[in-house]
Coordinates of C-alpha atoms in Angstrom, one line a residue:
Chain H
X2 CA 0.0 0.0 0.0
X3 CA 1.4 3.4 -0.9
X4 CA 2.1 6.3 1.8
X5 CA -0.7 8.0 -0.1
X6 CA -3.1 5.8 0.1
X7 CA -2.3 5.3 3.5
X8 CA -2.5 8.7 5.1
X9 CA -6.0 8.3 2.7
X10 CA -7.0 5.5 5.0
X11 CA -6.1 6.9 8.4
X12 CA -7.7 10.5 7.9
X13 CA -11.3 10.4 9.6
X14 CA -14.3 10.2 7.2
X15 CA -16.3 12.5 9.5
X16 CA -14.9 15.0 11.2
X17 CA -16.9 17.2 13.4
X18 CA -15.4 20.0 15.8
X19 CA -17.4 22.1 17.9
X20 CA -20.4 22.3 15.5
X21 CA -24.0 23.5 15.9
X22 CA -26.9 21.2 14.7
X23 CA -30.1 23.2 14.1
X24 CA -33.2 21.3 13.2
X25 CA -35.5 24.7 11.7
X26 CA -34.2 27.4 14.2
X27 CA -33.7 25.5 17.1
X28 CA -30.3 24.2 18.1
X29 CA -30.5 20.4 18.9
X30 CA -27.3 19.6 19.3
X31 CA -24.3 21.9 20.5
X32 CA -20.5 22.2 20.2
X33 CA -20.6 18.7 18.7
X34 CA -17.2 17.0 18.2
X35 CA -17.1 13.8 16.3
X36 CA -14.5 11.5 14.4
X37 CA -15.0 8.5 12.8
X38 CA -12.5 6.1 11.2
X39 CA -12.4 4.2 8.2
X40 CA -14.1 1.1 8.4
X41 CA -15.5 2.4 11.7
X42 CA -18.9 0.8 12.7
X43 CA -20.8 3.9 15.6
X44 CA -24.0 3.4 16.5
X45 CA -26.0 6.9 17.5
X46 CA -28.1 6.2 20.1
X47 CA -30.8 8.7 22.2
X48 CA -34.3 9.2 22.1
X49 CA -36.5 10.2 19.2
X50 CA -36.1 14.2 18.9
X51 CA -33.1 13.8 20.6
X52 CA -31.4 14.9 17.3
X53 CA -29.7 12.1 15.9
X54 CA -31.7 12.7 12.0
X55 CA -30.5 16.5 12.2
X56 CA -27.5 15.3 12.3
X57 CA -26.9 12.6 10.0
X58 CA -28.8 14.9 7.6
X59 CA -26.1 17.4 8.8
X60 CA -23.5 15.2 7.5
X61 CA -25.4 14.7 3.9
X62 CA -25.7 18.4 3.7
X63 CA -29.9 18.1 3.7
X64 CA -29.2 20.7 7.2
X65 CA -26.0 23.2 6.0
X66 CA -23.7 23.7 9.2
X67 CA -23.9 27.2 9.8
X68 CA -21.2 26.9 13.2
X69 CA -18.4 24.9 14.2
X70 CA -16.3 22.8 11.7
X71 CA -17.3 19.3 9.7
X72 CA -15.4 17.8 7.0
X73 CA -17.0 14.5 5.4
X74 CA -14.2 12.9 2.7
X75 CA -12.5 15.7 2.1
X76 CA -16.0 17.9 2.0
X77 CA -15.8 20.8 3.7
X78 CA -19.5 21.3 5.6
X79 CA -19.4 24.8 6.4
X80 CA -17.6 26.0 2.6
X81 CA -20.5 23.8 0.6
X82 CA -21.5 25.5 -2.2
X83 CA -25.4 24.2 -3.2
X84 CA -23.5 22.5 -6.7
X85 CA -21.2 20.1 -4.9
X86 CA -23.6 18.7 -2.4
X87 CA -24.5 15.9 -5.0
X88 CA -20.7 14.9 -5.2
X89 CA -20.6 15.0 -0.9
X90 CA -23.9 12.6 -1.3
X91 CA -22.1 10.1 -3.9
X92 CA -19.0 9.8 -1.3
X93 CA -21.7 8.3 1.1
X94 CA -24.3 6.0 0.7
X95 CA -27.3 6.4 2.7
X96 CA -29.7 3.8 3.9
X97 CA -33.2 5.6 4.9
X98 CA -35.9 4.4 7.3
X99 CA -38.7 5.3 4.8
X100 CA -36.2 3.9 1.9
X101 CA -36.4 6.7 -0.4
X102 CA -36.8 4.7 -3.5
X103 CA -38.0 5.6 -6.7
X104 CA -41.3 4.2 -6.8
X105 CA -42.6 4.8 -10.6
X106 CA -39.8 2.3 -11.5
X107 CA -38.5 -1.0 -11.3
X108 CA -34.8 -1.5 -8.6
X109 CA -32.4 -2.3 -11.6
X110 CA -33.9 1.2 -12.7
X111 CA -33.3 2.7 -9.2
X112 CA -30.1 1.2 -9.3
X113 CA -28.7 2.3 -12.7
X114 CA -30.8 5.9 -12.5
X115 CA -27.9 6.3 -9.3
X116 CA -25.3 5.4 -11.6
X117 CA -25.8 7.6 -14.7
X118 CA -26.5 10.3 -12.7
X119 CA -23.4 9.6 -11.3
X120 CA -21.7 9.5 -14.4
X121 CA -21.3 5.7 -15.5
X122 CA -22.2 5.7 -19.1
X123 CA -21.5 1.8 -20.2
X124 CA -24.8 0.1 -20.5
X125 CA -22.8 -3.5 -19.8
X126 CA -20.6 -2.3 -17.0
X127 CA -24.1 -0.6 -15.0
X128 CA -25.6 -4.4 -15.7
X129 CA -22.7 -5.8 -13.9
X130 CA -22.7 -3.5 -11.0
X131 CA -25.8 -3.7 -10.4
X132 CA -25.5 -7.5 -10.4
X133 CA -22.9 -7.6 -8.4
X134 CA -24.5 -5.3 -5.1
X135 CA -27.8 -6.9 -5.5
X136 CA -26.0 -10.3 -5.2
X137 CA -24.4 -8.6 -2.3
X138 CA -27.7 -7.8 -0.3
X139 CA -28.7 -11.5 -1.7
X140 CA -31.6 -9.9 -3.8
X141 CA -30.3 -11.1 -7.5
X142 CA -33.6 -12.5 -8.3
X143 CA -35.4 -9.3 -7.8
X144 CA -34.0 -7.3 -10.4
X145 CA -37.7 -6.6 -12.1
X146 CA -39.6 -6.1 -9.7
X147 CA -41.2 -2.2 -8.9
X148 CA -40.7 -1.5 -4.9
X149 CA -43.5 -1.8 -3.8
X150 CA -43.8 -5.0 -5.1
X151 CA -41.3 -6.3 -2.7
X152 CA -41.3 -6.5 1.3
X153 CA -40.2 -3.6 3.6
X154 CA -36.7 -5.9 4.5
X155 CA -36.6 -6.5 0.9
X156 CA -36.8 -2.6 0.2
X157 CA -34.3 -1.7 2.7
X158 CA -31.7 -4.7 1.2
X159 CA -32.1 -2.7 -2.4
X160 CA -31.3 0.7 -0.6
X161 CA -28.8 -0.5 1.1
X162 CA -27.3 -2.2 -2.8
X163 CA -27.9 1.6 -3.7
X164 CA -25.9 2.5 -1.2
X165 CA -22.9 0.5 -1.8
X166 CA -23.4 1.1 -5.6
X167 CA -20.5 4.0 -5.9
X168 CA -17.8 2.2 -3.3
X169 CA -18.5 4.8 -0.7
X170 CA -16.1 4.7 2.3
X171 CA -18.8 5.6 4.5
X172 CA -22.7 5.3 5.2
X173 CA -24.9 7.1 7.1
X174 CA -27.7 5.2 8.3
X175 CA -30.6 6.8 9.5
X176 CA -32.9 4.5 11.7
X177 CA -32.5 1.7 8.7
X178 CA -34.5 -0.9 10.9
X179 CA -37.3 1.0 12.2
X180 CA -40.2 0.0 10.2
X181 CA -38.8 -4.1 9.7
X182 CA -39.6 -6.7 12.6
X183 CA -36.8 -8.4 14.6
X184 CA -36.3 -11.1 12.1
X185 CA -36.1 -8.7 9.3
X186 CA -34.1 -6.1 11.3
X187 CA -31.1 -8.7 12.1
X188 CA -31.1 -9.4 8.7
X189 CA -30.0 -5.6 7.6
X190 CA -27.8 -6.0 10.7
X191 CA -25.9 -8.8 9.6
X192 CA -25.6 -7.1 6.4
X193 CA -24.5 -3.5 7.0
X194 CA -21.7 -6.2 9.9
X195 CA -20.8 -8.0 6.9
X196 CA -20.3 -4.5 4.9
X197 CA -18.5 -2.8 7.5
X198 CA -16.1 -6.1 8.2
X199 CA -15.8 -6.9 4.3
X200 CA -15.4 -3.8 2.7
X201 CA -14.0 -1.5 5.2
X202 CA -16.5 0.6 4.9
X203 CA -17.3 3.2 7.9
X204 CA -21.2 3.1 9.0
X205 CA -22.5 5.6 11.5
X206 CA -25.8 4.2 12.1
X207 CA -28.7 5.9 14.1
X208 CA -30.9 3.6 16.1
X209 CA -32.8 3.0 19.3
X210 CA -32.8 -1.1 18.7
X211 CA -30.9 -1.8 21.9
X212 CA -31.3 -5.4 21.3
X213 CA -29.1 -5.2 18.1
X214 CA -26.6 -3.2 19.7
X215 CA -26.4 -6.3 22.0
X216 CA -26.0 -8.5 19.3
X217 CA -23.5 -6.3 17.1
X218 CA -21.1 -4.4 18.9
X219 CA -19.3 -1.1 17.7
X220 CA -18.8 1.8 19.2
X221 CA -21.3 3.8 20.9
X222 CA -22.6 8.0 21.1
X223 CA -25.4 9.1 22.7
X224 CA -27.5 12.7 21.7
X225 CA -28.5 13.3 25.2
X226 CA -29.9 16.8 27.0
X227 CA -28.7 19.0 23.6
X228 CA -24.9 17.3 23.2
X229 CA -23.4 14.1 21.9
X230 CA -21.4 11.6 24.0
X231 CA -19.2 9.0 24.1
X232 CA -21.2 6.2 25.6
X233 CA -18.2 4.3 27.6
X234 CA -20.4 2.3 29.8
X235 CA -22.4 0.7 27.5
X236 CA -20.0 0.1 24.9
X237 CA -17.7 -1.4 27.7
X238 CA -20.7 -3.4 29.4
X239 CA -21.0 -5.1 25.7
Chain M
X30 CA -42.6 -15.7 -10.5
X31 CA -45.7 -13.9 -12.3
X32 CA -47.9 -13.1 -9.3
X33 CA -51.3 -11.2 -9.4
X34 CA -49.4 -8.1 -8.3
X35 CA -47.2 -8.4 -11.8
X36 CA -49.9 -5.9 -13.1
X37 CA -48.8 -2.6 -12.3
X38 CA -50.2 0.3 -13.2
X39 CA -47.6 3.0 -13.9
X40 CA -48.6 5.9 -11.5
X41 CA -47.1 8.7 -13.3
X42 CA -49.3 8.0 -16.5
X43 CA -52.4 9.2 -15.4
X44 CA -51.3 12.8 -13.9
X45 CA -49.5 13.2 -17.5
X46 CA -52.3 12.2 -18.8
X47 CA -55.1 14.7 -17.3
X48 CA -52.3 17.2 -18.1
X49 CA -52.2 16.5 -21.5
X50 CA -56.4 16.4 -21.6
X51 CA -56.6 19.8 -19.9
X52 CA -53.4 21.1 -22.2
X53 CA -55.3 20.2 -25.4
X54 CA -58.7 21.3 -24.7
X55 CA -57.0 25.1 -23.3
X56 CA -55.4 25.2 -26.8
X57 CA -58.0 24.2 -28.9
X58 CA -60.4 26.9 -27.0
X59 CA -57.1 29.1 -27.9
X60 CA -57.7 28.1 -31.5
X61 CA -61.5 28.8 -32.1
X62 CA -60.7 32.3 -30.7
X63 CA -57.8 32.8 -33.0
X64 CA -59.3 31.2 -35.7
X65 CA -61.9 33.8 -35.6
X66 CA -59.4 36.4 -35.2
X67 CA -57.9 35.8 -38.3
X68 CA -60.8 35.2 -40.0
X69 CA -62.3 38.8 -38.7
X70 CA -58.6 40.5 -39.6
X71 CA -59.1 39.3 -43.2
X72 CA -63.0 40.6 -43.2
X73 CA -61.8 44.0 -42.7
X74 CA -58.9 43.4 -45.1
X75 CA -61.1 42.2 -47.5
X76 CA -63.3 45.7 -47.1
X77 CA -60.4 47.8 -47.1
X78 CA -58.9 46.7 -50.3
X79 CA -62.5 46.4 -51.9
X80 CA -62.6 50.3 -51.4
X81 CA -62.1 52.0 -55.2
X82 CA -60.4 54.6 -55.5
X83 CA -61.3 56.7 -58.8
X84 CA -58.7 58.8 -61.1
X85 CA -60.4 61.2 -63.1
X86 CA -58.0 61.9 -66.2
X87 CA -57.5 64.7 -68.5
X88 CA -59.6 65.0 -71.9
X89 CA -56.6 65.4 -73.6
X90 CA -54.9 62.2 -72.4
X91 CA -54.6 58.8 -75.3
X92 CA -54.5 55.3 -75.3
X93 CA -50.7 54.9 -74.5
X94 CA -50.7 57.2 -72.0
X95 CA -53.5 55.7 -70.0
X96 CA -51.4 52.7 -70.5
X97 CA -48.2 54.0 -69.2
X98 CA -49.8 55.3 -66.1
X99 CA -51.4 52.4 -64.9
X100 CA -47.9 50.5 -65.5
X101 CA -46.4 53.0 -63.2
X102 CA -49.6 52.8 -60.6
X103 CA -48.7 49.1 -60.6
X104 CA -44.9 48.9 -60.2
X105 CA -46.1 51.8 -57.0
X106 CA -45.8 49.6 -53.2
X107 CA -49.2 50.5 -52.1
X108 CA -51.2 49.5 -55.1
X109 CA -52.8 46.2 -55.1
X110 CA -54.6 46.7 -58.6
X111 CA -55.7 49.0 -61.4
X112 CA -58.4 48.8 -63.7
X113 CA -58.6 51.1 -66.9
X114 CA -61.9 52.3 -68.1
X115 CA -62.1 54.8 -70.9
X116 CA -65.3 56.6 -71.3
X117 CA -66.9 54.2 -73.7
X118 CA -66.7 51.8 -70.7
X119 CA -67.6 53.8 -68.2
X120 CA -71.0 55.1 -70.3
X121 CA -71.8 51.5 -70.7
X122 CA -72.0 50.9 -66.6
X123 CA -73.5 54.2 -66.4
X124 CA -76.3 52.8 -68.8
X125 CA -76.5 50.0 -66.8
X126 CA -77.1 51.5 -63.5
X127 CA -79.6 54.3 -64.6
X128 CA -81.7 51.7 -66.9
X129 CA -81.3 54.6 -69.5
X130 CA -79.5 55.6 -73.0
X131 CA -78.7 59.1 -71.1
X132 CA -76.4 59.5 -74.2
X133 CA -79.4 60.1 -76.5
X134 CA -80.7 62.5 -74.0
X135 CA -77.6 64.4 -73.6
X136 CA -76.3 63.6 -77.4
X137 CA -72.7 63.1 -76.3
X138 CA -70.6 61.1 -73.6
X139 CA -69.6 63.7 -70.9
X140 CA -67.6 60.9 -69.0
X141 CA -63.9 60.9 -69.1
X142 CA -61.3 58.3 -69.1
X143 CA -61.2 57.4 -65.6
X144 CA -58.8 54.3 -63.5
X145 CA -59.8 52.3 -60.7
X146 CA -57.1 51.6 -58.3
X147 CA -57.6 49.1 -55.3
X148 CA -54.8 49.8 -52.4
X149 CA -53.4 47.3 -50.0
X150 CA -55.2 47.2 -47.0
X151 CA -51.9 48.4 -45.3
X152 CA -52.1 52.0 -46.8
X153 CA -56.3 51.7 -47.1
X154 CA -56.7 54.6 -44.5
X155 CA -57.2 58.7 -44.3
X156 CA -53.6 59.2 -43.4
X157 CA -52.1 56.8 -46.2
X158 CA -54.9 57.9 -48.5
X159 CA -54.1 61.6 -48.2
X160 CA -50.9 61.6 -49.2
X161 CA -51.4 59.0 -51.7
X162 CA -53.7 61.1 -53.1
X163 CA -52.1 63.8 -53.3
X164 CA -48.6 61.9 -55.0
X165 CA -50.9 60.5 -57.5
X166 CA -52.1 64.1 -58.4
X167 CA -48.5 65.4 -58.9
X168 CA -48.9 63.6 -62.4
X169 CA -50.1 66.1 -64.7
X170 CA -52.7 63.8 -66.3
X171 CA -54.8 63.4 -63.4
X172 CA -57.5 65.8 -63.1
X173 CA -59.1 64.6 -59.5
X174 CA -59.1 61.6 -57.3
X175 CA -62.2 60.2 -55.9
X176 CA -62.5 58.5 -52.7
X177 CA -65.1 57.6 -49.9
X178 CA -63.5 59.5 -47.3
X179 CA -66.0 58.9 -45.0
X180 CA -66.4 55.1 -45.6
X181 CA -62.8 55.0 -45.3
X182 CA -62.9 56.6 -41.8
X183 CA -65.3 54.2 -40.8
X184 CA -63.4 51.1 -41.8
X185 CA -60.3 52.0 -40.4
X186 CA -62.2 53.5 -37.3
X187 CA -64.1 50.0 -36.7
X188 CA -61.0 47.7 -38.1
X189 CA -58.8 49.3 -35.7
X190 CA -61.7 49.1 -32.6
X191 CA -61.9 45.4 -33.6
X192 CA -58.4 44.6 -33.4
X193 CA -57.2 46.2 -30.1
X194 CA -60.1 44.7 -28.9
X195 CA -59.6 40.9 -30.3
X196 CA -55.3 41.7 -29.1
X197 CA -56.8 42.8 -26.1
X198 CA -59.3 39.5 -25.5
X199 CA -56.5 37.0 -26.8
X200 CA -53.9 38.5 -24.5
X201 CA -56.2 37.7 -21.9
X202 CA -57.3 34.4 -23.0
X203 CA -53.5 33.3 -23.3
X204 CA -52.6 34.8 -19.5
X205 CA -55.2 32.5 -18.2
X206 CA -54.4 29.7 -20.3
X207 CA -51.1 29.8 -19.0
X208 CA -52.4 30.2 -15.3
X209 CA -54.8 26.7 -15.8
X210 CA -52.0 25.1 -17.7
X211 CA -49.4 26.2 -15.2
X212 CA -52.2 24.9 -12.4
X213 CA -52.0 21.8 -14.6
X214 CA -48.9 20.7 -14.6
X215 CA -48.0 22.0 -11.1
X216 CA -50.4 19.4 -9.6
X217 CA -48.6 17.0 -11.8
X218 CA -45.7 17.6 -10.5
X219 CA -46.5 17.5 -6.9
X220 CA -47.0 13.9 -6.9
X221 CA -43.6 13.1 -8.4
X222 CA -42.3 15.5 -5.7
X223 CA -40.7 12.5 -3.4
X224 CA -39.1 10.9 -6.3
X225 CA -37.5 14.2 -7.3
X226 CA -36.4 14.3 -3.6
X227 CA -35.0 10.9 -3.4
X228 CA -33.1 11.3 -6.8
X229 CA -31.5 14.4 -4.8
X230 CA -30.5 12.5 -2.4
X231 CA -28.9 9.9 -3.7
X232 CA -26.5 12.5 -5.2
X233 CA -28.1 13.2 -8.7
X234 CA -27.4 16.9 -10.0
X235 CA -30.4 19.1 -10.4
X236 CA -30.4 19.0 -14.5
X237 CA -30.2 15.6 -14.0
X238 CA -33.0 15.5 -12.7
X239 CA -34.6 18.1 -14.5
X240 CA -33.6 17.1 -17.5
X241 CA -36.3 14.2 -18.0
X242 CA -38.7 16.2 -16.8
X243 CA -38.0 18.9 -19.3
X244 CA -38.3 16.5 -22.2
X245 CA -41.7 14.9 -21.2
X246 CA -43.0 18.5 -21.0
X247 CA -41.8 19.4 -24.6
X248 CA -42.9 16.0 -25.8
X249 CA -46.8 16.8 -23.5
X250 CA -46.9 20.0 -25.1
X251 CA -46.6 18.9 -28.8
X252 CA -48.9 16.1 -28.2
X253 CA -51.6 18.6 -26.8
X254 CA -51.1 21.0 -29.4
X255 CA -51.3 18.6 -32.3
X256 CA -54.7 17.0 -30.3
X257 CA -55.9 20.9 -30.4
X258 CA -55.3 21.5 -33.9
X259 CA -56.6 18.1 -35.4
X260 CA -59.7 18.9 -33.2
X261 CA -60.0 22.2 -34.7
X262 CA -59.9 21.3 -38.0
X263 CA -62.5 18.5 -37.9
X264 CA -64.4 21.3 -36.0
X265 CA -64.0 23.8 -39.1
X266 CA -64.6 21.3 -41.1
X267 CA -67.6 20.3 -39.4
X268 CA -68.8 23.7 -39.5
X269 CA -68.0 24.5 -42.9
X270 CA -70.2 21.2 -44.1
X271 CA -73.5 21.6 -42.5
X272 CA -73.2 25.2 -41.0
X273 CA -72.1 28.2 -42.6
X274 CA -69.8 28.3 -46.3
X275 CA -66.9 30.4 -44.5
X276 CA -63.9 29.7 -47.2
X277 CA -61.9 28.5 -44.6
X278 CA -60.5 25.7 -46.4
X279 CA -59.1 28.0 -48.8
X280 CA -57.2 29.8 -46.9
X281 CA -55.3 26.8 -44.7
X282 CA -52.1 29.1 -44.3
X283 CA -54.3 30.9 -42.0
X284 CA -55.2 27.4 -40.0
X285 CA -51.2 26.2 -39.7
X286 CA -50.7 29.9 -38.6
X287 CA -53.0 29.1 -35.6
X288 CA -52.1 25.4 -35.6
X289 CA -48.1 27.0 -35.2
X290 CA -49.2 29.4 -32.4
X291 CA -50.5 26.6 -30.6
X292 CA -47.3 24.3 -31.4
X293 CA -45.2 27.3 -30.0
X294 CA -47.8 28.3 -26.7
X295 CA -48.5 24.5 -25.9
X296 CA -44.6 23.9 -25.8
X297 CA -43.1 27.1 -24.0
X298 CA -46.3 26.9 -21.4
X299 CA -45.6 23.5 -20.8
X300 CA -41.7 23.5 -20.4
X301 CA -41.7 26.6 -18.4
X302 CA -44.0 25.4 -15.8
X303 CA -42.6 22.2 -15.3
X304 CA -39.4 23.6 -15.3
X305 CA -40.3 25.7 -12.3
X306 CA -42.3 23.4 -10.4
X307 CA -39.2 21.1 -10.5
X308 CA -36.8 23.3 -9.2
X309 CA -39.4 24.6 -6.5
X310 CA -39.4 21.0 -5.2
X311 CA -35.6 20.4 -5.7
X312 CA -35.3 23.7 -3.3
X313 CA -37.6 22.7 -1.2
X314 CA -36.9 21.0 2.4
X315 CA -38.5 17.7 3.0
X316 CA -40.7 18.9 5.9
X317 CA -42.2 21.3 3.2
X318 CA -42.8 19.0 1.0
X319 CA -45.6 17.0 3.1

């Protein structure tokens, strides 16, 4: 591996210092500081309106960050012209708890509609990549099929392909097991693990599944009372 | 693998295609009304250039150089045509109208050689007249020129009353054609306003997005404007049959005028108000968009 590449590796993927989150006009979360490592699994625990969304959509630039610093790959939070927030978004895949698909058409056309926006032109190499992550999420049968076609742990598995379609080194996501049953949920589990072990991919994952946490550890921060904290105790009593 | 859930209609069909419905039948209503605007502009174009306009020539004045004068009436811009009619003629139509030989009362022909000029409709009013008039009378062969000032007065008076007032009605008729249209399309759009935020989200750039949106529109308004104008000509025609003989048919530059104007109004309205609505909902935050 080449120095490059390796200062590349240890340089966090999120980097937060001392910044505001606002969700509307009211500040959520203050003076939050927050590093996370490639290939990195962080859970982001706390209760509902506790600000965890505000600030994962904080990190996909859906919130800007007014105060504070925040870089994610190399993106600079608080500099982030309106033009380059859809190049921040294709450095991290995002899994959704409402899935976000495109409805009005079939997943291997929410699959390749990521990639040609994203600039991949070869009809025959967009087949194959999309083969390949939906043979990831074990969905390779399902190529056909419109969304809501398929089950909500189904739905979640195809964002979750969309998400790895661009090789992102991180992704955010946001409550991804909140609408699945247990079953279903520790199936997504075991596949963002498997990601995150695999890959070496960094996943910051907001959740209030304690059981899960149980069952996969990682490290732990808790939104609690307007600030974000390193939850020692429970990562440590896992 | 086929299930009973394999039928699936596409949801985005239907909006387009109320869209295009309400499109079309907004343009074709557009079309009637400027349908009969053109057909009311060449009314009074028609009266206007049916106004004669009489030269009165000297006694003295022979064949050629009647001749040569109407040649240079004709090569003139504002002339549309000229008729010669010596005095022989002109006793004949007299003879005609009166039911009389007044020549065997009177026992010669007091007429003199006269020309009938028709003038564009362009240059068929007082002003134009006036100094057409008086250019023609610079020629030293022309005695007098006859016109109905008054009946020209009244047709340029009443042309020009009908025309601001037909601008003035279409203007208006196209502003709220735009406003339904625009209505239209907006409500379209709102239910693909998800989609448009999930395709932000997964990092696609806002032409990219737009741009499929942008062609559909161009693609909705042709289709409603050629839906208009095919219903307005099986309209015309209908009316032309059983109804009223209006010529239409013989004038059908005038209909792909109108058919044009719709081409043109049914694409810009269309393109520029899906254009908008798209980039209100790419701007817009998801709490806003419930």
């Amino acid at each position: 591996m080449s120095e490059e590449q390796q200062s590349k590796e240890s340089k966090p993927v999120i980097s937060l210092a001392s910044a505001n989150i606002y969700q509307e006009d009211a500040l959520i979360l203050n003076g939050v500081n927050l590093n996370v490592n490639p290939g990195e699994f962080v859970y982001l625990i706390g209760k509902t309106g506790s600000g965890k969304s505000s600030l994962l959509k904080t990190l996909y630039a859906d919130i800007p960050l007014t105060a504070g610093e925040g870089f994610i790959n190399e993106f600079d939070l608080i500099k982030l012209k309106n033009k380059q927030i859809p190049f921040l978004r294709r450095g991290i895949g995002i899994v959704f708890q409402d899935f976000e698909l495109l409805m009005d058409r079939s997943v291997f056309e929410n699959l390749s509609f990521v990639l040609e926006a994203t600039g991949w032109t070869d009809k025959k190499k967009i087949k194959a990549r999309i083969e390949e992550v939906l043979n990831q999420v074990g969905l390779d049968t399902k190529h056909f099929k419109m969304p809501h076609e398929l089950s909500g742990g189904e739905q979640q598995r195809v964002v979750i392909a969309r998400a790895l379609l661009n090789h992102p080194p991180l992704i955010l996501a946001d409550e991804p097991t909140g609408n699945l049953d247990p079953e279903t949920s520790d199936i997504i589990m075991n596949l963002l693990f498997t990601i995150n072990q695999n890959l070496n991919t960094a996943v910051l994952m907001a959740t209030h599944n304690y059981t899960l946490i149980e069952k996969y550890p990682g490290r732990i921060i808790k939104c609690v009372d307007g600030v974000l904290k390193e939850d020692e105790t429970m990562s440590m009593s896992i | 693998m086929s299930s009973p859930q394999q039928k699936r209609p596409k949801k985005s069909s239907p909006t387009y295609f109320s869209s295009i419905l309400s499109i079309s039948l907004i343009l074709f209503v557009l079309g009637v009304i400027g349908t009969f605007f053109v057909q009311s502009s060449r009314l009074t174009q028609t009266l206007k250039e049916n106004m004669a306009i009489q030269l009165v020539l000297q006694e003295s004045v022979n064949e050629s150089d009647r001749l040569q004068l109407s040649k240079q009436l004709e090569a003139e811009v504002f002339v549309k045509d000229v008729e010669v009619i010596d005095k022989e003629e002109a006793a004949a139509l007299m003879k005609e109208d009166l039911g009389e030989d007044f020549l065997e009362t009177i026992g010669y022909n007091p007429l003199p050689d006269a020309i009938v000029l028709h003038v564009n409709a362009v240059y068929s009013n007082p002003d134009s007249l006036a100094w057409i008039t008086e250019k023609i009378l610079s020629n030293q062969l022309v005695v007098a020129v006859n016109y109905d000032e008054n009946l020209s007065k009244n047709i340029t008076q009443f042309s020009s009353k009908v025309l601001v007032g037909m601008l003035i009605f279409l203007g208006l008729l196209v502003l709220i054609s735009f406003i339904i249209i625009d209505n239209t399309i907006k409500l379209a759009m709102f239910s693909q306003r998800f989609i448009i935020r999930s395709m932000q989200l997964v990092g696609a750039k806002r032409w990219f997005i737009t741009k499929p949106f942008v062609f559909r529109a161009i693609f909705n308004g042709v289709l409603s404007a050629v839906i208009a104008s095919l219903a307005l000509l099986v309209n015309m025609y209908l009316l032309e049959k059983y109804l009223i003989d209006l010529n239409i048919f013989s004038h059908y530059l005038d209909f792909l005028m109108v058919a044009g104007v719709l081409l043109l109004l049914g694409i810009v309205i269309s393109l520029l108000s899906t254009f908008f609505a798209v980039r209100k909902y790419l701007r817009m935050k998801l709490d806003d968009l419930y």
